[in-house]
Amino acid sequence: MRKTFLSLAIAALAFVSAVSNAEQPIIDLPEIGNPADLALSPAEENEIGQQVAAELYYYNYVLEDIEIGEYLTALGWRLAAFGTEKPPAFNFFLIADPRINAFALPGAYIGVNAGLLLAANSESEVAGVMAHEEAHVTQRHAARGQNDDQVATIATWAAVIAAIIAGSANPNIVIGALSLGQGINYNRQVSYTRSNEFEADRIGIRTLAAAGFDPNGMATFFAKLEQQTRLYGNRLPEILLTHPVNSTRIAEASARAASYQKRDVKNSPDFEIMRARIRVLMADSASEIAAFFEGELNAGKLTPENQYGLAMALQMQEHYDEAQAALEPLLKAGSKAVSVPLLEARILIGQGKTNEGLALLEKTLNGVPRHPPAILAYADALIAANRPDEARRVLLSHEQALGTRIDTYRLLAAAARASGNVAEAQYQQCLYYYGRGDVRGALQQLNAGLRVASITTQDRSRLSAKRQEILETIPKDQLRRLQRE
């Protein structure tokens, strides 16, 4: 099935900018009716983005954590609300890569590397990069790039995608393939991509200011990276390969930011907490990262990031009493981050205080009834406590802000299995895989359910209908290839 995604993924990765440090004048925004539609329609862009995102999930490039995912989604949509009058259906996800990078795919898919959040000094810097990537999407630079150099792009990126799939286990091979692809089309694409970058800067800074962030966030982040390039030699951070920066571009961004009213912008309570979660989840071992946070605290860096990070690392090692003690300063300080009581509840349950932990999760959810991490954490804990029917009611009765998260289907499947409802479990697990873009996995779940002789006629009809619905979305040539595999 992975091979069937190649033709769809080619155009998506052609969107990555070519390497350049030369100057280029700013261009005007595209007019309505831009010829980009002739090269790549919005529907085609969305299909490409879906399939490339599926590849990222398939090769475990996406760091799947509902709390980090919700943070990025909320931050991205806060920007999107001010970026354009009718924003597209953005999808945001974190890439499990410690290097500093971010990218936009056709179809409004925005990927942010874990390393970027850890390198940023402020939330406005992260927002600046995300606003820049959103501008690439809203200005349809992918389609405009296709229109400019379609044949060369397809020929080049077919080889690049093949290299990415072949070297999927080695991130260095992936980055190398991308850099190679940029170099091949350098002469024909460089002037166009410079214009794209300036345009995305201008729109992104305007969006930053309108959304209440420091409009200088983008300029300070890129300036900081540009100043560090002398330390890298020929090994530049990936974001400087895909988003070339020079002094003129930084000065231009700073000048635009200065035209807005200066404001003192504080980070949200979630910013440091999410950085801590990323550090823990990206660490080679929980004990090593616990030692790191403990060292930071012993050095006098008594920040929420270090306090939460130590508590989370200890909780993952099942050192629950120590984790509770590490979290206590944050609890006493009255942290507003929802992740803090969610972690406290997990610690309580780990200590054997299940009812107390469930009560805290319920109380937290009542305070933020549309917050997906609170909904899913409570449901997950109910399933673990052998109360699957209550978990199902929680998942189905709480509307989730900004759309249902795919982990909801995974938990609905787990609740159904715990209740002995095989057909429902297979159906919900199908929705989980389908939401990740894994069509084969979705069909396998439905086929497994249909092979169960004991399911009811109604359940069999439901599974069959969903199976037919999915099959009808697959192009005939791809379907034949899938059937052969």
XYZ file of C-alpha atoms in Angstrom:
485
model
C 0.000 0.000 0.000
C 2.894 2.346 0.670
C 3.868 2.249 -3.009
C 0.443 3.519 -4.022
C 1.111 6.789 -2.177
C 4.146 7.722 -4.274
C 2.410 9.604 -7.057
C 0.331 11.561 -4.571
C 3.266 12.420 -2.328
C 5.524 13.718 -5.073
C 3.837 17.094 -5.481
C 3.555 17.621 -1.748
C 7.239 17.488 -1.003
C 8.026 19.714 -3.986
C 6.751 22.491 -1.771
C 9.971 22.517 0.276
C 11.927 25.690 -0.558
C 15.283 25.658 -2.365
C 18.500 26.712 -0.647
C 19.342 30.373 -1.233
C 20.746 33.418 0.510
C 20.159 35.938 -2.281
C 17.720 38.844 -2.084
C 14.460 39.075 -3.986
C 11.800 41.794 -4.067
C 8.491 41.118 -2.337
C 5.580 40.183 -4.590
C 1.921 41.065 -4.195
C -0.649 38.615 -2.885
C -2.231 36.400 -5.540
C -5.526 37.557 -6.964
C -8.721 35.511 -6.815
C -8.753 33.077 -9.682
C -5.026 32.421 -9.533
C -3.894 29.923 -12.248
C -2.684 27.629 -9.446
C -6.048 25.877 -9.763
C -5.093 24.745 -13.261
C -2.012 22.938 -11.929
C -3.367 21.549 -8.658
C -6.964 21.864 -7.457
C -7.781 22.295 -3.739
C -9.225 18.761 -3.739
C -5.999 17.383 -5.217
C -3.944 19.332 -2.677
C -5.983 17.837 0.159
C -5.581 14.311 -1.203
C -1.815 14.774 -1.483
C -1.559 16.110 2.074
C -3.598 13.220 3.465
C -1.396 10.617 1.812
C 1.889 12.241 2.803
C 0.650 12.584 6.396
C -0.217 8.877 6.276
C 3.390 8.135 5.300
C 4.624 10.163 8.270
C 2.375 8.195 10.623
C 3.316 4.891 9.012
C 7.033 5.441 9.553
C 6.497 6.746 13.103
C 7.718 10.244 12.323
C 4.738 11.724 14.171
C 5.016 11.999 17.953
C 1.498 10.996 18.969
C 0.694 12.647 22.273
C -2.793 14.049 22.719
C -1.672 16.845 25.059
C 1.080 18.111 22.760
C -1.183 17.654 19.758
C -3.925 19.705 21.385
C -1.457 22.464 22.249
C -0.248 22.721 18.646
C -3.794 22.559 17.307
C -5.060 25.305 19.624
C -2.041 27.492 18.855
C -2.381 26.897 15.120
C -6.087 27.694 15.043
C -5.599 30.824 17.131
C -3.306 32.036 14.360
C -5.517 30.742 11.564
C -8.472 32.756 12.859
C -6.515 35.936 12.133
C -4.580 34.798 9.070
C -7.370 34.765 6.530
C -11.110 35.309 6.440
C -11.864 31.673 5.566
C -9.030 29.457 6.840
C -8.708 25.959 5.388
C -9.158 22.834 7.506
C -5.680 22.875 9.051
C -4.118 19.745 10.548
C -1.184 20.177 12.936
C 1.185 17.476 14.153
C 4.521 17.157 15.934
C 7.399 15.403 14.175
C 9.522 13.213 16.459
C 12.791 14.770 15.368
C 15.126 16.783 17.620
C 16.312 18.923 14.723
C 14.898 22.404 14.174
C 12.396 22.452 11.326
C 8.792 22.983 10.286
C 6.980 22.453 6.985
C 3.648 22.849 5.249
C 2.116 20.252 2.960
C -0.659 20.758 0.422
C -4.086 20.339 1.937
C -3.240 22.474 5.017
C -1.065 19.950 6.870
C 1.474 21.662 9.141
C 4.347 19.677 10.653
C 6.503 21.064 13.468
C 9.648 19.298 14.627
C 10.079 18.641 18.338
C 13.450 20.377 18.122
C 11.855 23.647 17.083
C 9.804 23.954 20.269
C 12.851 23.114 22.374
C 14.977 25.708 20.553
C 12.452 28.539 20.864
C 12.797 30.966 23.770
C 9.190 32.096 23.657
C 5.770 31.045 22.478
C 5.776 33.968 20.040
C 8.786 32.441 18.282
C 6.962 29.132 17.808
C 3.849 31.012 16.689
C 5.976 33.002 14.227
C 7.172 29.859 12.477
C 3.665 28.380 12.441
C 2.166 31.595 11.065
C 4.790 31.518 8.316
C 3.874 27.924 7.408
C 0.151 28.713 7.465
C 0.801 31.538 5.012
C 2.434 29.051 2.644
C -0.846 27.115 2.725
C -3.294 30.017 2.436
C -1.308 31.497 -0.465
C -1.247 28.074 -2.128
C 2.467 28.084 -2.771
C 2.404 24.348 -3.449
C 0.017 24.728 -6.374
C 1.771 27.850 -7.604
C 5.077 25.994 -7.538
C 3.553 23.129 -9.523
C 2.304 25.552 -12.140
C 5.761 27.081 -12.407
C 7.778 23.909 -12.918
C 5.503 20.886 -12.937
C 7.460 18.433 -15.083
C 10.796 19.006 -13.393
C 9.185 18.812 -9.967
C 7.542 15.455 -10.621
C 10.685 13.944 -12.115
C 12.816 15.166 -9.245
C 10.607 14.347 -6.310
C 9.673 10.857 -7.508
C 13.284 9.910 -6.823
C 13.322 11.853 -3.575
C 10.204 10.118 -2.231
C 11.659 6.743 -3.141
C 14.789 7.647 -1.174
C 12.708 8.726 1.809
C 10.779 5.459 1.889
C 13.927 3.402 1.410
C 15.689 5.263 4.207
C 12.701 5.737 6.483
C 14.483 4.259 9.490
C 17.266 6.827 9.238
C 16.204 10.494 9.547
C 19.568 11.590 8.133
C 18.767 9.805 4.867
C 15.389 11.523 4.728
C 16.911 14.966 5.215
C 19.647 14.157 2.722
C 17.084 13.163 0.132
C 15.184 16.397 0.621
C 18.347 18.472 0.297
C 19.317 16.590 -2.867
C 15.930 17.247 -4.394
C 16.228 20.945 -3.664
C 19.646 21.089 -5.295
C 18.480 19.440 -8.532
C 15.890 22.126 -9.211
C 17.898 24.986 -7.774
C 18.375 26.990 -10.970
C 14.755 26.807 -12.058
C 13.036 27.279 -8.680
C 15.237 29.527 -6.579
C 13.837 32.925 -7.573
C 10.277 31.712 -7.113
C 10.867 30.199 -3.700
C 12.587 33.350 -2.448
C 9.423 35.240 -3.301
C 7.342 32.634 -1.482
C 9.448 33.040 1.652
C 9.160 36.830 1.694
C 5.428 36.598 1.106
C 4.974 34.073 3.929
C 7.048 36.311 6.237
C 4.909 39.345 5.552
C 1.588 37.568 6.033
C 2.868 35.648 9.053
C 3.983 38.799 10.885
C 0.635 40.427 10.261
C -1.078 37.310 11.633
C 1.178 37.243 14.710
C 0.278 40.806 15.629
C -3.452 40.288 15.040
C -3.474 37.114 17.178
C -1.896 38.908 20.148
C 1.639 37.538 19.877
C 4.864 39.499 19.676
C 5.115 40.325 15.935
C 8.902 40.222 16.272
C 8.813 36.523 17.194
C 9.530 35.299 13.685
C 12.448 37.669 13.159
C 14.086 36.923 16.517
C 13.900 33.173 15.957
C 15.403 33.244 12.489
C 18.030 35.795 13.570
C 19.061 33.541 16.438
C 19.480 30.595 14.071
C 21.327 32.693 11.517
C 23.798 33.818 14.187
C 24.432 30.194 15.122
C 25.259 29.045 11.600
C 28.978 29.632 12.119
C 28.834 26.876 14.765
C 27.385 24.386 12.301
C 29.787 24.825 9.384
C 28.312 22.829 6.506
C 25.715 21.199 8.784
C 23.025 23.873 8.937
C 19.811 23.355 10.900
C 17.183 21.877 8.557
C 14.957 24.916 8.903
C 17.717 27.038 7.342
C 17.950 24.602 4.435
C 14.221 24.707 3.750
C 13.725 28.358 4.792
C 16.921 30.184 3.752
C 17.631 33.245 5.894
C 19.901 36.205 5.234
C 20.474 39.578 6.875
C 18.199 41.383 4.434
C 15.303 39.048 5.107
C 15.786 39.342 8.884
C 15.983 43.139 8.668
C 12.837 43.195 6.532
C 10.965 41.067 9.082
C 12.196 43.202 11.986
C 11.136 46.402 10.222
C 7.656 45.035 9.573
C 7.335 43.887 13.180
C 8.386 47.349 14.393
C 5.470 48.902 12.509
C 3.076 47.247 14.964
C 2.475 48.444 18.494
C 5.055 47.036 20.885
C 3.581 44.728 23.505
C 4.810 42.615 26.391
C 3.599 39.120 25.576
C 3.851 36.372 28.183
C 3.987 32.680 27.393
C 0.866 30.663 28.080
C 0.997 28.255 31.068
C 1.085 25.373 28.577
C 4.242 26.470 26.739
C 6.788 25.252 29.297
C 4.708 22.185 30.178
C 4.620 21.034 26.542
C 8.370 21.553 26.205
C 8.813 19.288 29.242
C 6.513 16.624 27.765
C 8.484 16.718 24.516
C 11.787 16.283 26.357
C 10.459 13.296 28.300
C 8.821 11.594 25.312
C 11.865 12.147 23.091
C 14.345 10.897 25.695
C 16.170 7.595 25.268
C 15.164 6.598 28.807
C 12.972 8.025 31.559
C 15.787 7.698 34.102
C 18.185 9.762 31.992
C 15.734 12.586 31.433
C 14.766 12.523 35.123
C 18.429 13.051 35.965
C 18.536 15.968 33.516
C 15.562 17.735 35.112
C 16.849 17.020 38.604
C 20.165 18.606 37.648
C 18.401 21.695 36.337
C 16.398 22.065 39.545
C 19.479 21.550 41.713
C 21.153 24.332 39.720
C 18.411 26.707 40.859
C 16.302 26.616 37.686
C 12.996 26.174 39.507
C 10.817 26.539 36.418
C 7.458 24.858 35.709
C 9.147 23.067 32.797
C 11.736 21.419 35.033
C 9.269 20.670 37.844
C 6.711 19.076 35.536
C 9.392 17.269 33.523
C 10.874 15.617 36.602
C 7.445 14.585 37.901
C 6.447 13.107 34.530
C 9.733 11.218 34.152
C 9.386 9.754 37.642
C 5.763 8.804 37.000
C 6.803 6.944 33.845
C 9.311 4.977 35.954
C 6.477 4.162 38.410
C 8.213 6.118 41.189
C 4.882 7.568 42.187
C 5.683 8.980 45.620
C 8.735 10.795 44.264
C 6.687 12.032 41.316
C 4.055 13.453 43.668
C 6.742 15.286 45.617
C 8.259 16.679 42.411
C 4.872 17.938 41.233
C 3.964 19.555 44.565
C 5.571 22.980 43.842
C 3.457 23.331 40.699
C 0.316 22.347 42.590
C 1.014 24.858 45.343
C 1.674 27.570 42.752
C -1.771 26.949 41.264
C -0.612 26.209 37.715
C -3.287 26.922 35.103
C -2.015 24.225 32.732
C -4.580 21.408 32.439
C -1.757 18.896 32.023
C -0.768 19.387 35.670
C -3.926 17.871 37.251
C -3.971 15.204 34.543
C -0.477 14.143 35.603
C -1.431 14.329 39.285
C -4.378 12.012 38.613
C -2.113 9.475 36.887
C 0.226 9.584 39.863
C -2.674 9.023 42.300
C -3.893 6.034 40.284
C -0.339 4.674 40.224
C -0.248 4.966 44.024
C -3.336 2.770 44.199
C -5.676 5.700 44.902
C -7.866 4.920 41.905
C -11.076 6.528 43.140
C -9.213 9.675 44.146
C -7.516 9.834 40.745
C -10.774 9.309 38.858
C -12.462 11.993 40.953
C -9.707 14.454 40.058
C -10.036 13.595 36.358
C -13.792 14.102 36.518
C -13.354 17.428 38.319
C -10.790 18.562 35.743
C -13.070 17.572 32.859
C -15.993 19.460 34.394
C -13.819 22.571 34.365
C -12.847 22.155 30.693
C -15.622 19.970 29.200
C -14.484 20.380 25.554
C -10.765 19.822 26.167
C -9.769 16.602 24.321
C -6.857 15.629 26.622
C -9.149 15.852 29.668
C -11.874 13.820 27.921
C -9.493 11.117 26.730
C -7.518 10.916 29.981
C -10.704 10.338 31.991
C -12.012 7.739 29.527
C -8.664 5.936 29.440
C -8.567 5.766 33.229
C -12.148 4.444 33.361
C -11.262 1.657 30.928
C -8.234 0.737 33.042
C -10.506 0.671 36.099
C -12.770 -1.856 34.312
C -15.563 0.678 33.787
C -15.726 0.638 29.959
C -19.406 1.565 29.654
C -18.782 4.770 31.629
C -15.772 5.483 29.426
C -17.922 5.135 26.320
C -20.493 7.565 27.730
C -17.762 10.110 28.470
C -16.336 9.831 24.955
C -19.711 10.145 23.239
C -21.259 12.818 25.453
C -18.464 15.394 25.361
C -18.078 17.532 22.281
C -14.427 18.125 21.473
C -13.147 21.562 20.559
C -11.843 21.936 16.998
C -13.010 18.459 15.934
C -12.862 14.882 17.203
C -9.344 13.550 17.788
C -8.531 10.201 16.234
C -7.503 8.808 19.646
C -11.194 8.969 20.542
C -11.832 6.072 18.163
C -8.955 4.082 19.615
C -10.437 4.428 23.103
C -13.951 3.654 21.883
C -12.520 0.458 20.410
C -10.796 -0.384 23.710
C -14.023 0.237 25.641
C -15.967 -1.980 23.250
C -13.426 -4.797 23.582
C -13.581 -4.548 27.367
C -17.376 -4.830 27.133
C -17.193 -7.835 24.800
C -18.633 -5.983 21.792
C -16.355 -7.282 19.029
C -18.164 -5.685 16.087
C -18.118 -2.234 17.686
C -14.442 -2.610 18.581
C -13.514 -3.467 14.979
C -15.619 -0.606 13.627
C -14.068 2.015 15.906
C -10.549 0.675 15.339
C -11.223 1.008 11.619
C -12.057 4.694 12.108
C -8.833 5.149 14.067
C -6.680 3.689 11.276
C -8.616 5.534 8.593
C -8.103 8.810 10.442
C -4.359 8.170 10.284
C -4.602 7.592 6.534
C -3.947 3.849 6.859
C -6.578 2.523 4.447
C -5.205 -1.005 4.490
C -5.303 -1.132 8.300
C -8.878 0.192 8.288
C -10.033 -2.474 5.837
C -8.267 -5.197 7.797
C -10.213 -4.225 10.925
C -13.522 -4.396 9.058
C -12.623 -7.722 7.432
C -11.701 -9.180 10.817
C -15.041 -8.082 12.231
C -16.960 -9.575 9.313
C -15.260 -12.935 9.896
C -16.736 -13.178 13.393
C -19.675 -15.549 13.066
C -21.418 -14.384 16.231
C -22.020 -10.737 15.259
C -25.587 -9.617 14.634
C -27.092 -8.967 11.210
C -27.243 -5.268 12.030
C -23.555 -5.158 12.974
C -22.616 -7.097 9.845
C -24.500 -4.608 7.687
C -22.793 -1.701 9.423
C -19.307 -3.142 8.895
C -20.069 -4.027 5.272
C -21.406 -0.550 4.544
C -18.302 1.112 5.976
C -16.094 -1.285 4.000
C -17.878 -0.405 0.761
C -17.683 3.302 1.587
C -13.903 3.109 2.012
C -13.403 0.986 -1.104
C -15.266 3.563 -3.184
C -12.765 6.242 -2.145
C -9.787 4.290 -3.559
C -8.857 4.891 -7.223
C -9.261 1.763 -9.349
C -5.585 1.357 -10.178
C -4.629 1.662 -6.527
C -7.390 -0.725 -5.503
C -6.122 -3.389 -7.929
C -2.607 -2.948 -6.572
C -3.902 -3.204 -3.004
C -5.787 -6.398 -3.822
C -2.641 -7.933 -5.331
C -0.666 -7.123 -2.166
